[in-house]
mmCIF file of C-alpha atoms in Angstrom:
data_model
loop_
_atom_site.group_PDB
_atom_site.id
_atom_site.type_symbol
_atom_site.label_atom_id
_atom_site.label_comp_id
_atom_site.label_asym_id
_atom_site.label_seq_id
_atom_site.Cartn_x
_atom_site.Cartn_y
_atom_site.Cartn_z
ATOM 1 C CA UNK A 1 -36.723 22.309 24.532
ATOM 2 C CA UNK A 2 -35.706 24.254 27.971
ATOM 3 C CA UNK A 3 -32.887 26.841 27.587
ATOM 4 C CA UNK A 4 -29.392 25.190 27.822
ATOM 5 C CA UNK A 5 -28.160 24.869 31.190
ATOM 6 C CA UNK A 6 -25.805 27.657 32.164
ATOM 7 C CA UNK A 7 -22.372 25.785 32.011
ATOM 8 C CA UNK A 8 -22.489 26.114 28.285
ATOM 9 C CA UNK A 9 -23.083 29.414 28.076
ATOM 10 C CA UNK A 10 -19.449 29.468 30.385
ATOM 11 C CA UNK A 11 -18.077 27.351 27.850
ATOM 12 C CA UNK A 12 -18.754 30.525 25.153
ATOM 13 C CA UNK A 13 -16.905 32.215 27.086
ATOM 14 C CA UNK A 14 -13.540 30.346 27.544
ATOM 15 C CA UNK A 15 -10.793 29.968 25.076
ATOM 16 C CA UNK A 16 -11.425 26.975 22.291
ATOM 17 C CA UNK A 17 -8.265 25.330 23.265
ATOM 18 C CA UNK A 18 -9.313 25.340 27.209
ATOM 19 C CA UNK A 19 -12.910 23.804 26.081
ATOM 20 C CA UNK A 20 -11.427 21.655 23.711
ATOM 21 C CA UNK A 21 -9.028 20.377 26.441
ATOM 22 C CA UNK A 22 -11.416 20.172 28.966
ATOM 23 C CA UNK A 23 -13.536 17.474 26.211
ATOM 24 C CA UNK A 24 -10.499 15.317 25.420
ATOM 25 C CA UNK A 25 -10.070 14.430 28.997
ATOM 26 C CA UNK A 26 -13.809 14.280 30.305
ATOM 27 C CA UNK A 27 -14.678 10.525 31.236
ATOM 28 C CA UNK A 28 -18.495 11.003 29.605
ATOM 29 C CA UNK A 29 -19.116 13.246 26.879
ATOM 30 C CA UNK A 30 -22.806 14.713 25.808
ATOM 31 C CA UNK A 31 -23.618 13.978 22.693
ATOM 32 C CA UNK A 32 -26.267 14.743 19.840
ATOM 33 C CA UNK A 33 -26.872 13.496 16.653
ATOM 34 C CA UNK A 34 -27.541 15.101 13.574
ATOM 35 C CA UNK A 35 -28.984 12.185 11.068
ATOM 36 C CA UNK A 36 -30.456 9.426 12.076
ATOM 37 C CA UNK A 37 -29.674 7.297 9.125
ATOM 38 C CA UNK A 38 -28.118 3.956 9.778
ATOM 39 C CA UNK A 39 -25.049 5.428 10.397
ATOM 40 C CA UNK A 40 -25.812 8.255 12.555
ATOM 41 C CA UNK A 41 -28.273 5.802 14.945
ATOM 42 C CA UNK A 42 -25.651 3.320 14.692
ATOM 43 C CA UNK A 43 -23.202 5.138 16.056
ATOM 44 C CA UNK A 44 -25.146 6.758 18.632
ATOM 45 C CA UNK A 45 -25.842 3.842 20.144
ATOM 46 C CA UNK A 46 -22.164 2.572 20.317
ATOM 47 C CA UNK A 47 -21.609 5.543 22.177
ATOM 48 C CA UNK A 48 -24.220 5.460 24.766
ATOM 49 C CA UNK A 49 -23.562 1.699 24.915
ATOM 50 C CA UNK A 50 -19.685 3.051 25.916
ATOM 51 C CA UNK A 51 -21.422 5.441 28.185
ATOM 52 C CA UNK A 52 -21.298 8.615 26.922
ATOM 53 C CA UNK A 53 -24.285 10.780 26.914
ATOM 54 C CA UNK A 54 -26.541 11.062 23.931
ATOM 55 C CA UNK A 55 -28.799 13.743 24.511
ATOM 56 C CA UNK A 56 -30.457 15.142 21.752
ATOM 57 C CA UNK A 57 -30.917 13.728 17.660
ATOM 58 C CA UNK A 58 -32.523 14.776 15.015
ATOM 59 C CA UNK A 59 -35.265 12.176 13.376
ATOM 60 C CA UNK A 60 -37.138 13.880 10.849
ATOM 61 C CA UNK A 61 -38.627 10.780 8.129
ATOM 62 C CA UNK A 62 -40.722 8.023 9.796
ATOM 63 C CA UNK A 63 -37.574 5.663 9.083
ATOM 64 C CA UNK A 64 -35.587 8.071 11.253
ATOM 65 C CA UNK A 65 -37.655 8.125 13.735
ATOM 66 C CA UNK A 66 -38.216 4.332 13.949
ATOM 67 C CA UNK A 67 -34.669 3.811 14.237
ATOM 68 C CA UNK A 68 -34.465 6.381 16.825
ATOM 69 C CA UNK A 69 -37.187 4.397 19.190
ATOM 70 C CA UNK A 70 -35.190 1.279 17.967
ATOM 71 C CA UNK A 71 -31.775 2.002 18.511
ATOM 72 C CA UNK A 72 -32.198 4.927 21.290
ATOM 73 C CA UNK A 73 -35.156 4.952 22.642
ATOM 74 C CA UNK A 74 -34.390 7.180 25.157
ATOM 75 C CA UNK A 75 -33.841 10.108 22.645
ATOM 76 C CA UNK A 76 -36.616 12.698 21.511
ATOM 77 C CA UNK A 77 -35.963 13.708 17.975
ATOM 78 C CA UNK A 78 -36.095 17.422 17.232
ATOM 79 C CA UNK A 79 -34.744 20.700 15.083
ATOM 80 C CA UNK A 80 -30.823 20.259 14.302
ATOM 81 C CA UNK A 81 -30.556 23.589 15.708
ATOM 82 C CA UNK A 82 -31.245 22.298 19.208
ATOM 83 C CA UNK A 83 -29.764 19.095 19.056
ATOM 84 C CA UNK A 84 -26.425 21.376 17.880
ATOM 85 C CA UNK A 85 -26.685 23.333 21.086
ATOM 86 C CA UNK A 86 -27.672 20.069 23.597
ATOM 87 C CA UNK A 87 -24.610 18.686 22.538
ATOM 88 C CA UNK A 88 -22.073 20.282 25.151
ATOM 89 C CA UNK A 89 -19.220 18.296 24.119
ATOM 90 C CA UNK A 90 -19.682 16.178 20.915
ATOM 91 C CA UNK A 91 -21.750 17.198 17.700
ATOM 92 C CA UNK A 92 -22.130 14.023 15.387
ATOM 93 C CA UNK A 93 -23.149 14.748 11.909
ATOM 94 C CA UNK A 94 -24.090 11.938 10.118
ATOM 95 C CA UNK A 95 -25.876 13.066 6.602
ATOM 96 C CA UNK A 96 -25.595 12.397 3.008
ATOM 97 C CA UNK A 97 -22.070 13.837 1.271
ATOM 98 C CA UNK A 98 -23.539 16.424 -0.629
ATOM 99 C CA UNK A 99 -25.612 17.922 2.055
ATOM 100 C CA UNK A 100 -22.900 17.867 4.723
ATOM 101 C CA UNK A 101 -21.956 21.831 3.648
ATOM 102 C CA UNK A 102 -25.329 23.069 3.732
ATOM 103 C CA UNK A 103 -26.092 21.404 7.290
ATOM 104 C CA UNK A 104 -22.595 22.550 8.882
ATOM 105 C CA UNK A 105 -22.920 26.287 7.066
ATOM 106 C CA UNK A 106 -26.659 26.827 8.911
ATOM 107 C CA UNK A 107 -25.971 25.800 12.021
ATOM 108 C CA UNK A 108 -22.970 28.171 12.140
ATOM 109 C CA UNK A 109 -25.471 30.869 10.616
ATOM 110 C CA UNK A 110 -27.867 29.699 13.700
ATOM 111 C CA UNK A 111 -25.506 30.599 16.043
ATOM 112 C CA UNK A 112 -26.218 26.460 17.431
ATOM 113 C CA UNK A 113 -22.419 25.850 17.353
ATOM 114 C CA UNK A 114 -19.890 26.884 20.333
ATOM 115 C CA UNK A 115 -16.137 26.940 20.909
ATOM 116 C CA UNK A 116 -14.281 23.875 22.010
ATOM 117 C CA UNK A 117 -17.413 21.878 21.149
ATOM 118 C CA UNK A 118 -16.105 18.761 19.223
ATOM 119 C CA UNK A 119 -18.208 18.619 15.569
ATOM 120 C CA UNK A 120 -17.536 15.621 14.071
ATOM 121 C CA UNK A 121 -18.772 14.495 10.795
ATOM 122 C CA UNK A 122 -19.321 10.752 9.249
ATOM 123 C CA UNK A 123 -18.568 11.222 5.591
ATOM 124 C CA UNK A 124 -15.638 9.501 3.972
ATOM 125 C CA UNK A 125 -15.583 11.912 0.785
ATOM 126 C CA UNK A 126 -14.867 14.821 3.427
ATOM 127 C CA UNK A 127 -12.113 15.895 5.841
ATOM 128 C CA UNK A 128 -11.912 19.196 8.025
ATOM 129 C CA UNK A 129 -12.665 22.172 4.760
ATOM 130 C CA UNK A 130 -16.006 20.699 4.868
ATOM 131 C CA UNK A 131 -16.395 22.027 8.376
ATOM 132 C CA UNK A 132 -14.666 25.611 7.878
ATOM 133 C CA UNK A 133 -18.062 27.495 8.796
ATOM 134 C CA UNK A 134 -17.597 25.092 12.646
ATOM 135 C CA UNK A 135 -13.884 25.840 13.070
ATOM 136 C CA UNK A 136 -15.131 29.561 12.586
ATOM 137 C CA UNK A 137 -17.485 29.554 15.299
ATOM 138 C CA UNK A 138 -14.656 27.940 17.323
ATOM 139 C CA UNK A 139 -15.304 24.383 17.392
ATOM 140 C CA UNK A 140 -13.209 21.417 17.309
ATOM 141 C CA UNK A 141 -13.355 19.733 13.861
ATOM 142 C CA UNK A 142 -13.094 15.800 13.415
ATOM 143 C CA UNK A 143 -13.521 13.508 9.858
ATOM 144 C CA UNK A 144 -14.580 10.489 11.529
ATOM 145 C CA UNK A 145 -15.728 7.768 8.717
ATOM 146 C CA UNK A 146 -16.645 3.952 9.368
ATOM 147 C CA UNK A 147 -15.237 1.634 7.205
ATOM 148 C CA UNK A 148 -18.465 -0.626 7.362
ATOM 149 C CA UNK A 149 -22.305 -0.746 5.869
ATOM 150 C CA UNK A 150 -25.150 -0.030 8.289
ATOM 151 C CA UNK A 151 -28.577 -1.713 7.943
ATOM 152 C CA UNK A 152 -29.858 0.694 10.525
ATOM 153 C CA UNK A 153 -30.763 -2.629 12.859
ATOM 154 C CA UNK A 154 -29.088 -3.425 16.279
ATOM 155 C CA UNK A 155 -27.028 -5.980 14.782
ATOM 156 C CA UNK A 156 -24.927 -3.327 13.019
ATOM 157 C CA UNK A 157 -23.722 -2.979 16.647
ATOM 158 C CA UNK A 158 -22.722 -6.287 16.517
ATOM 159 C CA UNK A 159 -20.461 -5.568 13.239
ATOM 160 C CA UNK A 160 -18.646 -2.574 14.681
ATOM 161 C CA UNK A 161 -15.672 -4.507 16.559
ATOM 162 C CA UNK A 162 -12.938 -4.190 15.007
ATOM 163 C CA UNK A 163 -14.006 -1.822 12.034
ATOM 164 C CA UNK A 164 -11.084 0.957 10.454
ATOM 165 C CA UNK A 165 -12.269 4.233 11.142
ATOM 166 C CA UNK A 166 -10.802 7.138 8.337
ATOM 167 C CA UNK A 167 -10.333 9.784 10.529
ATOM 168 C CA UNK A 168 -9.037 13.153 9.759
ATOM 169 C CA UNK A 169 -8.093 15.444 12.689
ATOM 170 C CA UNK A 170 -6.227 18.600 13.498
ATOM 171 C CA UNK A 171 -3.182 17.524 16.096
ATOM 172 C CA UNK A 172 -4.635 18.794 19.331
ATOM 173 C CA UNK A 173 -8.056 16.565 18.738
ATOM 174 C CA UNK A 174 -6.041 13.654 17.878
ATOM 175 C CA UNK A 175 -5.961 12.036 21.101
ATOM 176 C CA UNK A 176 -9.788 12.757 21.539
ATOM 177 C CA UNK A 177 -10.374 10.882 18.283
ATOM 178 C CA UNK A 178 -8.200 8.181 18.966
ATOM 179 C CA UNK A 179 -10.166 7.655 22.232
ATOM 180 C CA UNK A 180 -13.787 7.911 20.322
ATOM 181 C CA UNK A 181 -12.435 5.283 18.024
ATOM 182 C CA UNK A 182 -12.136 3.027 20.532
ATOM 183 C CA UNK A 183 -14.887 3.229 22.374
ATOM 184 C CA UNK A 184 -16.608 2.845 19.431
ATOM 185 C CA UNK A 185 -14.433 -0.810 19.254
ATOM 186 C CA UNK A 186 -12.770 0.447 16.206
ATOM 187 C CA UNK A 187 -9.109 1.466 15.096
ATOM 188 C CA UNK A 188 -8.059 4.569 13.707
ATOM 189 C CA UNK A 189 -6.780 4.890 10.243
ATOM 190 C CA UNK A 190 -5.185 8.495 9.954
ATOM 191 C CA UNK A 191 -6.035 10.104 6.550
ATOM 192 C CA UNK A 192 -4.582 13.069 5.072
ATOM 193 C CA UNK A 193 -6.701 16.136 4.069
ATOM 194 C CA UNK A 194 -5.850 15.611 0.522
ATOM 195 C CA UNK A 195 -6.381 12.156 0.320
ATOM 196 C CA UNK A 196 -10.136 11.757 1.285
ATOM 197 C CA UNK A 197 -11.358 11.516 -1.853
ATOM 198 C CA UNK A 198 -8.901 8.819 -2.923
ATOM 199 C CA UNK A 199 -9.470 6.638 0.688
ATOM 200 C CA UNK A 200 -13.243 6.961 0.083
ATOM 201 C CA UNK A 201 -13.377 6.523 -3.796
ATOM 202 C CA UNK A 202 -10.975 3.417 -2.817
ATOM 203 C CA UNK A 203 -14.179 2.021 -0.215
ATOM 204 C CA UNK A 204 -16.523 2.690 -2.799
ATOM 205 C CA UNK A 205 -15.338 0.751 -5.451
ATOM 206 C CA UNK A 206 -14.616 -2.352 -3.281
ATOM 207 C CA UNK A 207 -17.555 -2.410 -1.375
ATOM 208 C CA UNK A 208 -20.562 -0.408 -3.634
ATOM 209 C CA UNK A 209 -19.307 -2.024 -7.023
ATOM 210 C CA UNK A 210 -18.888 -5.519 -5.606
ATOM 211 C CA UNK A 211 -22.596 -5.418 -4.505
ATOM 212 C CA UNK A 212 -23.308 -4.512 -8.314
ATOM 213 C CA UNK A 213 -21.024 -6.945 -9.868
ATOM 214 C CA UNK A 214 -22.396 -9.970 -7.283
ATOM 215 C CA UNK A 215 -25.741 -8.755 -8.269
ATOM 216 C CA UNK A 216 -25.239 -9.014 -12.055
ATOM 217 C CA UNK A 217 -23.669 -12.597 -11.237
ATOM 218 C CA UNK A 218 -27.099 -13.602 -9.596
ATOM 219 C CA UNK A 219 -28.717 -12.644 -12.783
ATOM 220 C CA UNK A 220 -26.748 -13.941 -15.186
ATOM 221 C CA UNK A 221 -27.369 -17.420 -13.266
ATOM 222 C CA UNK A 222 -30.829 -16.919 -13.197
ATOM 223 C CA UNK A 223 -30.884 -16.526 -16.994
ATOM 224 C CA UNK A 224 -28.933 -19.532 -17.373
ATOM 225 C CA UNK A 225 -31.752 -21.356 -15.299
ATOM 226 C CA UNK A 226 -30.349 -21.706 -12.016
ATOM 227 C CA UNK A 227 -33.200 -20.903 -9.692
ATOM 228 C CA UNK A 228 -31.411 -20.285 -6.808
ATOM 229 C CA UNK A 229 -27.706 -18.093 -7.519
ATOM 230 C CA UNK A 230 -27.023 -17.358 -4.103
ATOM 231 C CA UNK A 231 -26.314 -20.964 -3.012
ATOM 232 C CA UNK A 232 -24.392 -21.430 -5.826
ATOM 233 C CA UNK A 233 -22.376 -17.941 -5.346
ATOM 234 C CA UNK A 234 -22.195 -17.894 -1.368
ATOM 235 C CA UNK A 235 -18.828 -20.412 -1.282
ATOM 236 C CA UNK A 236 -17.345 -19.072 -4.706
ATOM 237 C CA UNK A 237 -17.276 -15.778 -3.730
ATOM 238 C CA UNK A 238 -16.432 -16.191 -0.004
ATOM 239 C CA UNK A 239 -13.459 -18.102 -0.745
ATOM 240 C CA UNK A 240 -12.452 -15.518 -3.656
ATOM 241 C CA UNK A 241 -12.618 -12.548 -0.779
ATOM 242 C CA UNK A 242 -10.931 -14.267 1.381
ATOM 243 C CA UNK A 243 -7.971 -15.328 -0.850
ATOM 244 C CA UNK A 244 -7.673 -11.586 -2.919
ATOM 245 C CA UNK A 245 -7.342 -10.617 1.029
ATOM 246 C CA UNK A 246 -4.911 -12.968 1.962
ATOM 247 C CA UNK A 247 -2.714 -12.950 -1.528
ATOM 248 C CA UNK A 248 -3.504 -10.090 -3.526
ATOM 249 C CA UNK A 249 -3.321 -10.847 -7.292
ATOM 250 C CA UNK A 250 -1.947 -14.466 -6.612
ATOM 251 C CA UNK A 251 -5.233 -15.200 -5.757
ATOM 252 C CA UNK A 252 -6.317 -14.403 -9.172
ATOM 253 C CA UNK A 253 -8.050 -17.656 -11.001
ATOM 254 C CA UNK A 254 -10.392 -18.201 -14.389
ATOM 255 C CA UNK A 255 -9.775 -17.783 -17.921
ATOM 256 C CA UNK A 256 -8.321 -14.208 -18.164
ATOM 257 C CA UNK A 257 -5.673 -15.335 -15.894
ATOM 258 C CA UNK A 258 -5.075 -18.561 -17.612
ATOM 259 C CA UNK A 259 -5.486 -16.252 -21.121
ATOM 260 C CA UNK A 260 -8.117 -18.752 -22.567
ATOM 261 C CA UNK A 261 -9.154 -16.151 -25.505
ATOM 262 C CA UNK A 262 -11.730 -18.588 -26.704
ATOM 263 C CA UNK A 263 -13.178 -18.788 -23.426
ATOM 264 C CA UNK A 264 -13.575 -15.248 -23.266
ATOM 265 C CA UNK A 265 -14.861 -14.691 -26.772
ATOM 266 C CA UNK A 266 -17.448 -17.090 -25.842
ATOM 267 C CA UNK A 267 -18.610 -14.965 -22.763
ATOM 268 C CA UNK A 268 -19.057 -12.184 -24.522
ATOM 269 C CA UNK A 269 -21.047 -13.619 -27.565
ATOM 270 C CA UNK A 270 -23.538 -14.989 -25.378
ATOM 271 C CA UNK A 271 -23.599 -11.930 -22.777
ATOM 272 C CA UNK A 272 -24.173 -9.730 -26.557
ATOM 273 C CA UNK A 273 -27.140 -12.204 -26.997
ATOM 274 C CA UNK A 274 -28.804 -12.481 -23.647
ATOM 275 C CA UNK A 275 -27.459 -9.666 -21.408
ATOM 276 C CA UNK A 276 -25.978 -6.752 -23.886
ATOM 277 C CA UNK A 277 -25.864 -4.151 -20.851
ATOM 278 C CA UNK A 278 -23.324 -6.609 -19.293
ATOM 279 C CA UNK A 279 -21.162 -6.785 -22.476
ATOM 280 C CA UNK A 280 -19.259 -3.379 -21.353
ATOM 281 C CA UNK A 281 -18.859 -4.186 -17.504
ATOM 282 C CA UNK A 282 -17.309 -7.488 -18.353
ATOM 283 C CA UNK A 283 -14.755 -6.158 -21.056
ATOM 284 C CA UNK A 284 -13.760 -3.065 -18.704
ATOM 285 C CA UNK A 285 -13.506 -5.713 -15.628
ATOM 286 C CA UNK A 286 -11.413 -8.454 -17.657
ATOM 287 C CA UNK A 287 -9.071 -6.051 -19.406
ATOM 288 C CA UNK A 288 -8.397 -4.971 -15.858
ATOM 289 C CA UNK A 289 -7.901 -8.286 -14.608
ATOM 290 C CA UNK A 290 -5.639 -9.563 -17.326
ATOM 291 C CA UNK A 291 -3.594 -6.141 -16.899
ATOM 292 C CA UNK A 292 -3.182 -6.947 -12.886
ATOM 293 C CA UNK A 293 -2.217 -10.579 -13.948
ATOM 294 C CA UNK A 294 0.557 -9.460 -16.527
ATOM 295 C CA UNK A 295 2.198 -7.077 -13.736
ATOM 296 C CA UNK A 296 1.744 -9.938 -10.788
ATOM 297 C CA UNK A 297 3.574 -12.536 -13.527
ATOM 298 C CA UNK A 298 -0.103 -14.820 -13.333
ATOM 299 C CA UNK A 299 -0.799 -14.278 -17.184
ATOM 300 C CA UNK A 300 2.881 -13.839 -19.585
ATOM 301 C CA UNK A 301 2.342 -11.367 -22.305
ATOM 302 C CA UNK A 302 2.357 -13.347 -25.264
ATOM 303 C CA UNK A 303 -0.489 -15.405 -23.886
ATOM 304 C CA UNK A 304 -2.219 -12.504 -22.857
ATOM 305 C CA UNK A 305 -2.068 -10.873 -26.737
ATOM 306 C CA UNK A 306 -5.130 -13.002 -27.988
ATOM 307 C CA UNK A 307 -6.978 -12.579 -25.012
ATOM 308 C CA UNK A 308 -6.333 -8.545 -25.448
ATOM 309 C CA UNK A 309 -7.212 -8.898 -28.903
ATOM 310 C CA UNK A 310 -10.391 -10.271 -28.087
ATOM 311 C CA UNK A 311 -11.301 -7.569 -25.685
ATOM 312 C CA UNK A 312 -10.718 -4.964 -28.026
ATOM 313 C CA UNK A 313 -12.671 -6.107 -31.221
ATOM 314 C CA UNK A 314 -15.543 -6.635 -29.011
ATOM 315 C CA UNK A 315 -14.400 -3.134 -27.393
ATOM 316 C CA UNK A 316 -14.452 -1.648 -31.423
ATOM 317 C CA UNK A 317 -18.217 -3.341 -31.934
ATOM 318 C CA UNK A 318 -19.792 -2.169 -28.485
ATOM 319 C CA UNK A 319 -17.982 1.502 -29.429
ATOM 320 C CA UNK A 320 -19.812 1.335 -33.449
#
């Protein structure tokens, strides 16, 4: 890759809070990539679709690299280094949690980081610490998290109207990320430092557990003999989203809110029988739901005790 052009070696030179200034206000930013997972390919694409400039990305597995010619085609992959320097204005981050720290702490090391230059990451366990080794270097750092799941296909583009973004920004960049949002068709949710780990844990268990818990649905059906679960789960669980969305715990329903004990007991002999490493999911999920129903008034106490009771001896036997 040719030597970067000379204007960013003048950006070096002038105060962080002039560069970052000078970023917030410009009508097309440059833009590279680092990760192109479905998120980070995803999101590139939103913004050149918006009309920014995406310049540079890195691409280094053959999915990567597919996605790249898929989703922007016009984009060589190469060393993170590089893309970290092609991006005047915007660095985009988008790798795995854990390996955020590493990536952010070498390319500070590598000198591929500048001051005022915007280096935003996508992870929604992280805020701005994450990015300490950037803000040293003097860039701009941004927690910029989509509230959605990527296949890594174009018609994730189609599912990024209207999406939350978790975004975590120091005050001066907040207008910049505000703007990025929307161009990206989203709205910003602000979230504190401190309370990343609670907003992400929060998306986790609503979005990766109900995958799991759909999934262990499917195959309890199937070992009931129902050959195809999906058509029988599709409406059921659509309409039980869209009610828990639109009434919280009133739109609670089934035996553990009615406190039909026997009902329960009955689950859990034949889940012992035919699915034991369901047993403990179940009890943890329905002493959890029949808590919820006591506190919304759906279940009364004393018609919750022999459901509880229930719960736990099967509790004691899965704990001997």
């Amino acid at each position: 890759m040719s030597a970067p052009p000379r204007t960013h070696s003048a950006a070096r030179r002038r105060p962080a809070t002039v560069a970052s200034a000078q970023v917030a206000t410009a009508s097309v930013l440059t833009v590279g990539v680092i990760g192109a997972g479905r998120v980070g390919a995803t999101l590139g694409a939103a913004l050149a679709a918006a009309g920014h400039r995406v310049v540079a990305a890195t691409g280094e597995s053959g999915a990567s690299r597919a996605r790249l010619a898929l989703l922007l085609p016009t984009v060589s992959p190469g060393p993170a280094a590089e893309v970290a320097r092609a991006a005047a204005d915007l660095l985009l981050i988008a790798v795995p949690d854990d390996a955020l720290a590493g990536v952010v702490a070498d390319l500070a090391a590598d000198g591929a980081l500048r001051p005022g230059q915007v280096v935003a990451h996508t992870s929604g366990a992280h805020g701005l610490a994450v990015l300490a080794p950037a803000s040293a270097a003097g860039a701009r750092p941004l927690a910029l998290h989509p509230a959605m799941t990527f296949a890594g296909t174009p018609d994730d583009l189609g599912r990024l109207p209207g999406i939350s973004y978790g975004v975590t920004a120091p005050a001066d960049l907040r207008p910049l990320a505000a703007r990025l949002v929307v161009d990206l068709g989203g709205v910003p949710e602000w979230i504190a430092e401190t309370d990343r780990p609670l907003y992400h844990a929060a998306l986790a268990h609503g979005a990766n557990h109900l995958v799991t818990l759909v999934n262990e649905a499917a195959d309890r059906l199937r070992d009931a003999g129902v050959g195809q679960p999906e058509k029988v789960l599709a409406p059921l669980l659509r309409a039980a989203l869209e009610n828990a969305l639109r009434l919280g715990d009133d739109a609670l329903t089934g035996p553990v809110s009615r406190g039909d004990a026997g009902t329960v007991r009955r689950h859990l002999a034949q889940l012992a029988a035919t699915a034991p490493e369901s047993v403990e999911p179940y009890l943890v999920l329905a002493r959890r739901t029949a808590d919820r129903a006591v506190a919304a008034g759906r279940l009364r106490q004393v018609d919750a005790a022999p459901l509880l009771g229930v719960l736990e001896d099967h509790r004691s036997g899965v704990a001997a």
